[in-house]
Coordinates of C-alpha atoms in Angstrom, one line a residue:
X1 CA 28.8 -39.1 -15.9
X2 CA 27.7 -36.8 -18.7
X3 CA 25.2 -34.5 -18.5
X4 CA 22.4 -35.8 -21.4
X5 CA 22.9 -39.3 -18.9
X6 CA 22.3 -37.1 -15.5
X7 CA 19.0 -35.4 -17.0
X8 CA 17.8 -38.7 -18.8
X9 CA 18.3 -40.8 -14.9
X10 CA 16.7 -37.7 -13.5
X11 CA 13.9 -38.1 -15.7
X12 CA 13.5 -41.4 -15.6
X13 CA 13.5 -41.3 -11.7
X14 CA 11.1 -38.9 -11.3
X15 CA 8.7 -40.2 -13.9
X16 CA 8.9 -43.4 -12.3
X17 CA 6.2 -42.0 -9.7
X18 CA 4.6 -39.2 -11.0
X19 CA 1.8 -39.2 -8.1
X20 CA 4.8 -39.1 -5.5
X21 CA 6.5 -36.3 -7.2
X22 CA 3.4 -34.3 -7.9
X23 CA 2.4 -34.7 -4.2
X24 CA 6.2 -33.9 -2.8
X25 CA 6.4 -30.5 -5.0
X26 CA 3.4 -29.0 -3.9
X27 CA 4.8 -27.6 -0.6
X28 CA 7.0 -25.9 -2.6
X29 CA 4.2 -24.6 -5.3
X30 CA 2.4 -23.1 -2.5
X31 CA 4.6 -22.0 -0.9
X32 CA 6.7 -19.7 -4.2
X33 CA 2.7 -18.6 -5.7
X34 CA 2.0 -17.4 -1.9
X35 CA 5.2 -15.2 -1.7
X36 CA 4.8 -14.0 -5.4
X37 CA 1.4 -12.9 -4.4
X38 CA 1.9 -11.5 -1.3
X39 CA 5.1 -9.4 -2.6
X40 CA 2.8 -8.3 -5.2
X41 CA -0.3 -7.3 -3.3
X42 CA 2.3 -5.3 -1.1
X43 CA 3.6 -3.5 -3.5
X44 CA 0.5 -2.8 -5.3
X45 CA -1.0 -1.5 -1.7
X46 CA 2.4 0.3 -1.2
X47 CA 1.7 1.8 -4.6
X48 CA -1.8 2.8 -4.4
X49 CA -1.3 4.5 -0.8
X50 CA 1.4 7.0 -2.2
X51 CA -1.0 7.6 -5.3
X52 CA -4.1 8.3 -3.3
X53 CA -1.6 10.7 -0.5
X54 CA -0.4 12.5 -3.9
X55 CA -3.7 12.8 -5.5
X56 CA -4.5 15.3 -2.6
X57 CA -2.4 17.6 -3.5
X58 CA 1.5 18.4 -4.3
X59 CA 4.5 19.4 -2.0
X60 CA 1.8 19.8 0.7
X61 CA 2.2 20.7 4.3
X62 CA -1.0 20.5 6.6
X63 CA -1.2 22.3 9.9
X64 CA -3.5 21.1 12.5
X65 CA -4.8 23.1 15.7
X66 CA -3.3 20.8 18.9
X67 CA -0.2 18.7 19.2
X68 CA 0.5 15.4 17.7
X69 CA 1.1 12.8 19.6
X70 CA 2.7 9.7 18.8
X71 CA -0.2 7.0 19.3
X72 CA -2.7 9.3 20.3
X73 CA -3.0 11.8 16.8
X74 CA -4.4 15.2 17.5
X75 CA -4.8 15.7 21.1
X76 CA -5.2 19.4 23.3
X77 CA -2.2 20.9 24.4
X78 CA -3.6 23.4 26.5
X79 CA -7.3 25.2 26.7
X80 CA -8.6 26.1 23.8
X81 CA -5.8 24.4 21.5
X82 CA -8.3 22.8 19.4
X83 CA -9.6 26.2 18.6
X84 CA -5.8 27.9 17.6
X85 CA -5.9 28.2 14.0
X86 CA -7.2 31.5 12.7
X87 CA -7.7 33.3 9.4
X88 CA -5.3 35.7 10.3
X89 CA -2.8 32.9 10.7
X90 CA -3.2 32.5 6.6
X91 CA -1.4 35.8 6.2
X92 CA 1.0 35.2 8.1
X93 CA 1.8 32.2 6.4
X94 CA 1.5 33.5 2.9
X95 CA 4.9 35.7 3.5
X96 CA 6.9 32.2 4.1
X97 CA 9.4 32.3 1.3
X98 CA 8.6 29.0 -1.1
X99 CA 4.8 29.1 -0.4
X100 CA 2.6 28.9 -3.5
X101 CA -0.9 28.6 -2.3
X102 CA -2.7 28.1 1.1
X103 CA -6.0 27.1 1.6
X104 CA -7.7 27.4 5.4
X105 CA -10.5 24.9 5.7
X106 CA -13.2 24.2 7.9
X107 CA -15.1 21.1 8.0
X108 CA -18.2 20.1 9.8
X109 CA -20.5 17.5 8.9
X110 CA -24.6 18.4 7.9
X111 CA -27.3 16.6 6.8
X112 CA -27.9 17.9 3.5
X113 CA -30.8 17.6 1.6
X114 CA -32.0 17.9 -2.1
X115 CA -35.4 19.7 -3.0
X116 CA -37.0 16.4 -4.1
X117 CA -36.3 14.8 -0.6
X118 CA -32.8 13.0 -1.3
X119 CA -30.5 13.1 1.6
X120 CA -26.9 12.4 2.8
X121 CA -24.4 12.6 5.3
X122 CA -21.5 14.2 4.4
X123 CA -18.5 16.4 5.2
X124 CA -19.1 19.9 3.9
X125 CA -15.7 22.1 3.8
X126 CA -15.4 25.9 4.0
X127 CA -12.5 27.0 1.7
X128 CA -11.4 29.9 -0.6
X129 CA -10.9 29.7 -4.4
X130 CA -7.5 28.4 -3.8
X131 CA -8.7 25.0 -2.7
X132 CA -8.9 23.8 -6.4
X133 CA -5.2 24.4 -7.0
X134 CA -4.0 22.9 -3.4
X135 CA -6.4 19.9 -3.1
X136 CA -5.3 19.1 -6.8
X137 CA -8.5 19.0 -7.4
X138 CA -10.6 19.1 -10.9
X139 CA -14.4 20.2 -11.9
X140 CA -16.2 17.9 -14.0
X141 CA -19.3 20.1 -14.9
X142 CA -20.0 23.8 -14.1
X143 CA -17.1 25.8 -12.1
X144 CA -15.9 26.6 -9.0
X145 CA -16.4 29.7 -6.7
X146 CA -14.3 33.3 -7.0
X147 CA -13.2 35.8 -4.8
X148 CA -16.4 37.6 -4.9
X149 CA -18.8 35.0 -4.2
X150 CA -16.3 34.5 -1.1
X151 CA -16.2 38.0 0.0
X152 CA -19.9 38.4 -0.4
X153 CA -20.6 35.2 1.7
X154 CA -22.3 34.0 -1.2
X155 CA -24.4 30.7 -0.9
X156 CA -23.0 28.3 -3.2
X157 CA -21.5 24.8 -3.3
X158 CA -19.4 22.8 -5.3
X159 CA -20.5 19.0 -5.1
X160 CA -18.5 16.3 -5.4
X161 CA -19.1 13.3 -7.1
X162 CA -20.2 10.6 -4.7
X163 CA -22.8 13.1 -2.8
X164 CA -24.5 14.7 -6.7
X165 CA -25.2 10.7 -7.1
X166 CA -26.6 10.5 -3.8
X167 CA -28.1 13.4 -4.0
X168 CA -29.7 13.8 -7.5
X169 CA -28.8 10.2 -9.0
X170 CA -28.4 10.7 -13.0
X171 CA -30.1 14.4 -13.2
X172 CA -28.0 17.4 -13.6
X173 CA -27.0 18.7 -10.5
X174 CA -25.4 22.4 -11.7
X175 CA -28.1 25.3 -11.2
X176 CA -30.1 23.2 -8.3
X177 CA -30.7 23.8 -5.2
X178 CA -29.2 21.8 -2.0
X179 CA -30.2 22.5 1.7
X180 CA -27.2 22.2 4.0
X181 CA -28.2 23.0 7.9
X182 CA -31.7 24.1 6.9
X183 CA -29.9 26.6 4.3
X184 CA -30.5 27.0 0.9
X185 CA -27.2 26.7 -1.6
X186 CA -27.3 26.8 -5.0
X187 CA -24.9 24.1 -6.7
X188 CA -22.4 25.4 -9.5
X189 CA -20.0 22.7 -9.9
X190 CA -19.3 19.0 -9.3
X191 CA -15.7 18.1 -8.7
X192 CA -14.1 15.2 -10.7
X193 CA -14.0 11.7 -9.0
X194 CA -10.7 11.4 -7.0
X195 CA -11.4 8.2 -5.0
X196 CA -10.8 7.4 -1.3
X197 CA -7.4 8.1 0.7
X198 CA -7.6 6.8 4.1
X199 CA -10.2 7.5 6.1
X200 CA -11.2 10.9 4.1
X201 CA -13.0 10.1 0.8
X202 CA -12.6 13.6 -1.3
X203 CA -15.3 12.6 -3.4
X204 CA -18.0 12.4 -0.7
X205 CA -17.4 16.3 1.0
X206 CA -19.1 19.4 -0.7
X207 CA -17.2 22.8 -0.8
X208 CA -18.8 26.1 0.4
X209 CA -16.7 29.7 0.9
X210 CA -15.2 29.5 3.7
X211 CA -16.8 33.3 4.9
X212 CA -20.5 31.6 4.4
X213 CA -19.1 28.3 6.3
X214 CA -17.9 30.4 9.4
X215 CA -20.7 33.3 9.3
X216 CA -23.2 31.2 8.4
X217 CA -23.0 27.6 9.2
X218 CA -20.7 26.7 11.8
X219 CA -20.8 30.5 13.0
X220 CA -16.9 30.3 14.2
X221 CA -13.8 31.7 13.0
X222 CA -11.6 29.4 13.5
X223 CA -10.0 26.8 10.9
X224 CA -9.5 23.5 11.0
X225 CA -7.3 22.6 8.8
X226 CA -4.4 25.1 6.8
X227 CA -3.2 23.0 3.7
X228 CA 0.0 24.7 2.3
X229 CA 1.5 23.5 -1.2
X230 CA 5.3 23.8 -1.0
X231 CA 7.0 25.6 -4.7
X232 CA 9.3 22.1 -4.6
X233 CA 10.2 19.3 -2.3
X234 CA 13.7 20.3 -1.7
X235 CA 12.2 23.5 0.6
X236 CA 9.4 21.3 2.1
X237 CA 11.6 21.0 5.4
X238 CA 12.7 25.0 5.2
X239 CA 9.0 26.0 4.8
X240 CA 7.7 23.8 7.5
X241 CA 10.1 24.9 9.7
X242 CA 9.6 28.8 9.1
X243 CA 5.9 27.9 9.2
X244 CA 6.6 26.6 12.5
X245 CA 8.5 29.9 14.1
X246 CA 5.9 31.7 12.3
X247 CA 2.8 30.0 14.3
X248 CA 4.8 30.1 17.4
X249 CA 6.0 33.5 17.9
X250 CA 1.9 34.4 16.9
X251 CA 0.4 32.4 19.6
X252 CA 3.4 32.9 21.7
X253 CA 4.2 29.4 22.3
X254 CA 7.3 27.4 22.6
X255 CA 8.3 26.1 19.1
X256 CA 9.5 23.0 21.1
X257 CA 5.8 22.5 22.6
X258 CA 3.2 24.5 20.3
X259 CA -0.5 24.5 20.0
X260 CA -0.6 23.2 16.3
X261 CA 0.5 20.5 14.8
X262 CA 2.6 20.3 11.1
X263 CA 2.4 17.4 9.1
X264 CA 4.3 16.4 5.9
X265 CA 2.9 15.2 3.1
X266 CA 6.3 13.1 2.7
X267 CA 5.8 12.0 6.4
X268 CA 2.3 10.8 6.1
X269 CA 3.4 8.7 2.9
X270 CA 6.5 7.3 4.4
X271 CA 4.7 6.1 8.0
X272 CA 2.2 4.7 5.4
X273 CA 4.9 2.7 3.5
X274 CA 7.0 1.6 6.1
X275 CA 3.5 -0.2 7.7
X276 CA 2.5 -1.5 4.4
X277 CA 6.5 -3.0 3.6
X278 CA 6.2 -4.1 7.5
X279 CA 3.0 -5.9 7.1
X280 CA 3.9 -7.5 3.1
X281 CA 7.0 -8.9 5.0
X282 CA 5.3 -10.5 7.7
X283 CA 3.3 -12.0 5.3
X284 CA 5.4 -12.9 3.0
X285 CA 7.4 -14.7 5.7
X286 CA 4.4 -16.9 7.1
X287 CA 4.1 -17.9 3.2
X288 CA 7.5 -18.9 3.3
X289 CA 6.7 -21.6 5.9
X290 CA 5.5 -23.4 3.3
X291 CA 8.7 -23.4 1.8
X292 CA 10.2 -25.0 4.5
X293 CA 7.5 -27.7 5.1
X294 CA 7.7 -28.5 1.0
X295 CA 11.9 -28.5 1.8
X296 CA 11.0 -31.3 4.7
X297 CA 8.7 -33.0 2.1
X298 CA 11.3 -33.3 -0.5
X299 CA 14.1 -34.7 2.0
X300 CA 11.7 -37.2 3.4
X301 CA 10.8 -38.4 -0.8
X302 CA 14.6 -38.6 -1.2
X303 CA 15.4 -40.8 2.1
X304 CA 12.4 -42.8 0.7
X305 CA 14.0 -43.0 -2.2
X306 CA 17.4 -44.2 -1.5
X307 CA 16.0 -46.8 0.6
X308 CA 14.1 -48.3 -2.4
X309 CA 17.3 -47.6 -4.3
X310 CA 19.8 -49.1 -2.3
X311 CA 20.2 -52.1 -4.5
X312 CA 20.5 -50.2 -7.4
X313 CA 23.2 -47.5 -5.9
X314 CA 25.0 -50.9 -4.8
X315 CA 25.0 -52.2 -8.7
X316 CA 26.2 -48.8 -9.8
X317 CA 28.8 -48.9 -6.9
X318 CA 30.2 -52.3 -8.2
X319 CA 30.2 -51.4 -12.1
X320 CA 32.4 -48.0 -12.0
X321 CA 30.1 -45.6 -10.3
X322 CA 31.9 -43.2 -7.8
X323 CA 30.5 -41.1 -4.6
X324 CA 30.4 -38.0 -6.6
X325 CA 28.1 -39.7 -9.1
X326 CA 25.9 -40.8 -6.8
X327 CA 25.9 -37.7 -5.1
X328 CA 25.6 -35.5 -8.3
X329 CA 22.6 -38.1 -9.4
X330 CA 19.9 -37.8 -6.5
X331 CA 20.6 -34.1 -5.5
X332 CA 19.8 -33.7 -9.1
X333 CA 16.9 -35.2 -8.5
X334 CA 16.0 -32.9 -5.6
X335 CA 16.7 -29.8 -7.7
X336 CA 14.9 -30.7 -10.7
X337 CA 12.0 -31.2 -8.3
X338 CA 11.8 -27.4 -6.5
X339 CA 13.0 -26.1 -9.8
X340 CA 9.6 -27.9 -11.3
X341 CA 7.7 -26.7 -8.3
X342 CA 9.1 -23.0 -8.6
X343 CA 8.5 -22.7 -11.8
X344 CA 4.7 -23.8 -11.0
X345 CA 4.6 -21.4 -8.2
X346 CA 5.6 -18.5 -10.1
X347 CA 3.2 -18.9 -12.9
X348 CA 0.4 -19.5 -10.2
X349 CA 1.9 -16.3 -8.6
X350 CA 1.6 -14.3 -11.5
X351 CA -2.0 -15.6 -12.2
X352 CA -2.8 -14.7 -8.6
X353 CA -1.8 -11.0 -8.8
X354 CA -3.4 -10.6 -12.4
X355 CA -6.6 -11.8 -11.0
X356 CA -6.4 -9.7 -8.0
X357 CA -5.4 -6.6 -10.3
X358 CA -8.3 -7.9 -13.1
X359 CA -11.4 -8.0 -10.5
X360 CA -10.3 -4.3 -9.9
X361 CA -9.5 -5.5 -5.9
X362 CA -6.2 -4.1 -5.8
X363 CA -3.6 -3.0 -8.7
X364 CA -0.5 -5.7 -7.9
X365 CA 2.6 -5.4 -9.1
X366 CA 5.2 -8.3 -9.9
X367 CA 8.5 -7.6 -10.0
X368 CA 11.2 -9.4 -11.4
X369 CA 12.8 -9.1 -8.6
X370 CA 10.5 -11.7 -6.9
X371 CA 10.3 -13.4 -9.8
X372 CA 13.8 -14.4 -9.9
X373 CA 14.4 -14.7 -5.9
X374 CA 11.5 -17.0 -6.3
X375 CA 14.2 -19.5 -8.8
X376 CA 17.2 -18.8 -6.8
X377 CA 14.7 -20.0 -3.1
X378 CA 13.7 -22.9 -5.1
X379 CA 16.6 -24.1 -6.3
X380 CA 18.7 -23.5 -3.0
X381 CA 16.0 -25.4 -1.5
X382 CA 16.5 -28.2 -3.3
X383 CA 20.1 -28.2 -2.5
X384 CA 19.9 -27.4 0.8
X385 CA 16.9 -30.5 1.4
X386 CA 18.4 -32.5 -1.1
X387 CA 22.5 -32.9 -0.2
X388 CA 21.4 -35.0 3.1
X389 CA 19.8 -37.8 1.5
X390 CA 22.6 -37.8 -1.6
X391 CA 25.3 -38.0 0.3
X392 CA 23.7 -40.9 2.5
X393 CA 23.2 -42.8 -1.3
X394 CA 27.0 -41.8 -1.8
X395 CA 28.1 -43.3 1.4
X396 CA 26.5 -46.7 1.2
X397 CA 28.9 -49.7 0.7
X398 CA 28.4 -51.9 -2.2
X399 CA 28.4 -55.3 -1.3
X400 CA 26.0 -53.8 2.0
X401 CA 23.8 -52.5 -0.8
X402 CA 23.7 -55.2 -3.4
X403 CA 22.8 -57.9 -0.4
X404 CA 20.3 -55.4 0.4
X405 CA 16.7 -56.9 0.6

């Protein structure tokens, strides 16, 4: 049989019953739009975590007072572990060959207050001028601290931008004043919006000196946090290591089994990844159910349609036609069908993740990859579905089929 005749009968078959064929592919549009999509929103989340991990800073190390725990985060090691991280610690650290900047932090969350009676919530961080270059962080208006203002305690704050629109809505908020713990700060900068990572949104903290936040606010020494940004990623492991001796032979505990905690920024972005890879596979696999009840579907046309054939196959049978034919003819049939429905699928795929990325949701990402797995799923499909019911048409006998009624 030639191959203009084998598209033209597969035409002509599928045209026959255009309701039928419409009905039988739509397993397999579902199911090839819902994988696109779910591929893409995966990747897109995938993407968007490692931006929002990298937006808060470069090559960065984080130490944390208490151990880590697997399932359990930041827990006590010991009596007063929560408490281990001091400012002296910082010097100590700053001697760590690869070590660009550090930046000790101390957070504690006030009520803060605005003197026309605006209030908010928020996460207000003690930190030294280095902050700006470790957090990667960027003013919009005004400036940020110096040395001095740290050194002298000095009562400023650096707002950032979700808390100046709570706080002063569309009015200039440089050269105000802010109460924070029934203390009057002055504000002389608003940081550029970062937007959220995780559970800590950088735009909704405000930044004092560290000095005024231990002396004066929180009235501790201690730190919370030490962020540490790394000269390159290749001595990210040497400098958390030595960071680790360092700590250890300091607060004269075991490395094995200290009182801190050091996290990578590389590790935090690859446990991130691995759930969000995890979680697009699992659904991407439930979408591919689909695929297999649309596979189902298509066999169950094709016995259909051999049945209502059989007389025809017979009258082929009898004038020439051999088992190949007929086999060739109706898996042909089955292919052009997912290849039709894949095609649909892809393109409603596509339109899926564009809207998804369009309505500002999530920034998706299609990849040819999917794209073209997508054709190569289809089209196996319909070979896979489709062979059963063509070799039954091949096998029929001729006069059994011509006297068919």
């Amino acid at each position: 049989m030639k191959t203009s005749d084998l598209f033209e009968e597969t035409y002509t078959s599928l045209s026959a019953n255009k309701a039928c064929s419409g009905l039988t592919v739509l397993g397999i549009v579902i199911g090839i739009s819902s994988v696109i999509a779910m591929v893409s929103i995966g990747h897109g989340a995938s993407s968007q975590i490692a931006s929002s991990i990298e937006g808060l800073g470069s090559n960065l190390l984080t130490v944390y007072p208490g151990a880590i725990q697997p399932g359990r985060g930041v827990v006590s090691s010991g009596r007063g572990s929560g408490e281990s991280l001091k400012n002296t610690d910082v010097d100590a650290l700053r001697q760590i060959n690869g070590v660009v900047h550090i930046s000790p932090e101390l957070q504690r969350r006030f009520q803060v207050t605005s003197l026309v009676g605006t209030n908010t919530n928020s996460t207000v961080i003690g930190a030294l001028p280095e902050y700006i270059q470790v957090r990667n962080v960027s003013i919009a208006n005004g400036s940020f601290f110096s040395d001095s203002q740290e050194r002298s305690l000095g009562r400023v704050v650096v707002l950032g931008p979700t808390v100046a629109s709570d706080l002063f809505g569309d009015n200039e908020p440089v050269g105000s004043t802010v109460r924070i713990h029934k203390v009057n700060f002055k504000v002389i900068g608003v940081l550029e919006a970062k937007g959220g990572a995780g559970f800590f949104n950088p735009d909704d903290t405000l930044i004092v000196p560290l000095s005024t936040m231990q002396k004066i606010l929180a009235g501790n020494d201690f730190l919370s946090t030490i962020a540490i940004s790394v000269q390159s990623k290749e001595l990210m492991s040497q400098v958390q290591d030595d960071a680790t001796f360092t700590l250890a032979e300091r607060h004269r505990v075991d490395p094995q089994s200290p009182d801190f905690s050091i996290v990578s920024q590389a590790d935090i972005l690859g446990t991130l990844t691995k759930v969000t890879d995890t979680f697009t596979l699992f659904l991407a696999a439930v979408a591919g159910i689909s695929l297999v009840v649309g596979g189902i579907g298509i066999m169950n046309m094709m016995l259909t349609t051999v049945t209502e054939r059989t007389r025809e196959i017979g009258l082929r049978k009898a004038i020439g036609a051999k088992r190949n034919d007929i086999n060739l003819q109706f898996l042909s049939e089955a292919i052009m069908l997912t290849c039709i429905g894949g095609t649909i699928g892809v393109v409603l795929g596509c339109g899926v993740s564009f809207a998804v990325s369009y309505f500002g949701i999530l920034q998706a990402k299609v990849s040819l990859l999917s794209v073209l797995l997508a054709f190569g799923v289809s089209a196996a499909i319909g070979i896979i579905f489709g062979y059963y019911p063509a070799r039954r048409a091949a096998m029929l006998n001729p006069i059994e089929a011509i006297r068919y009624e």
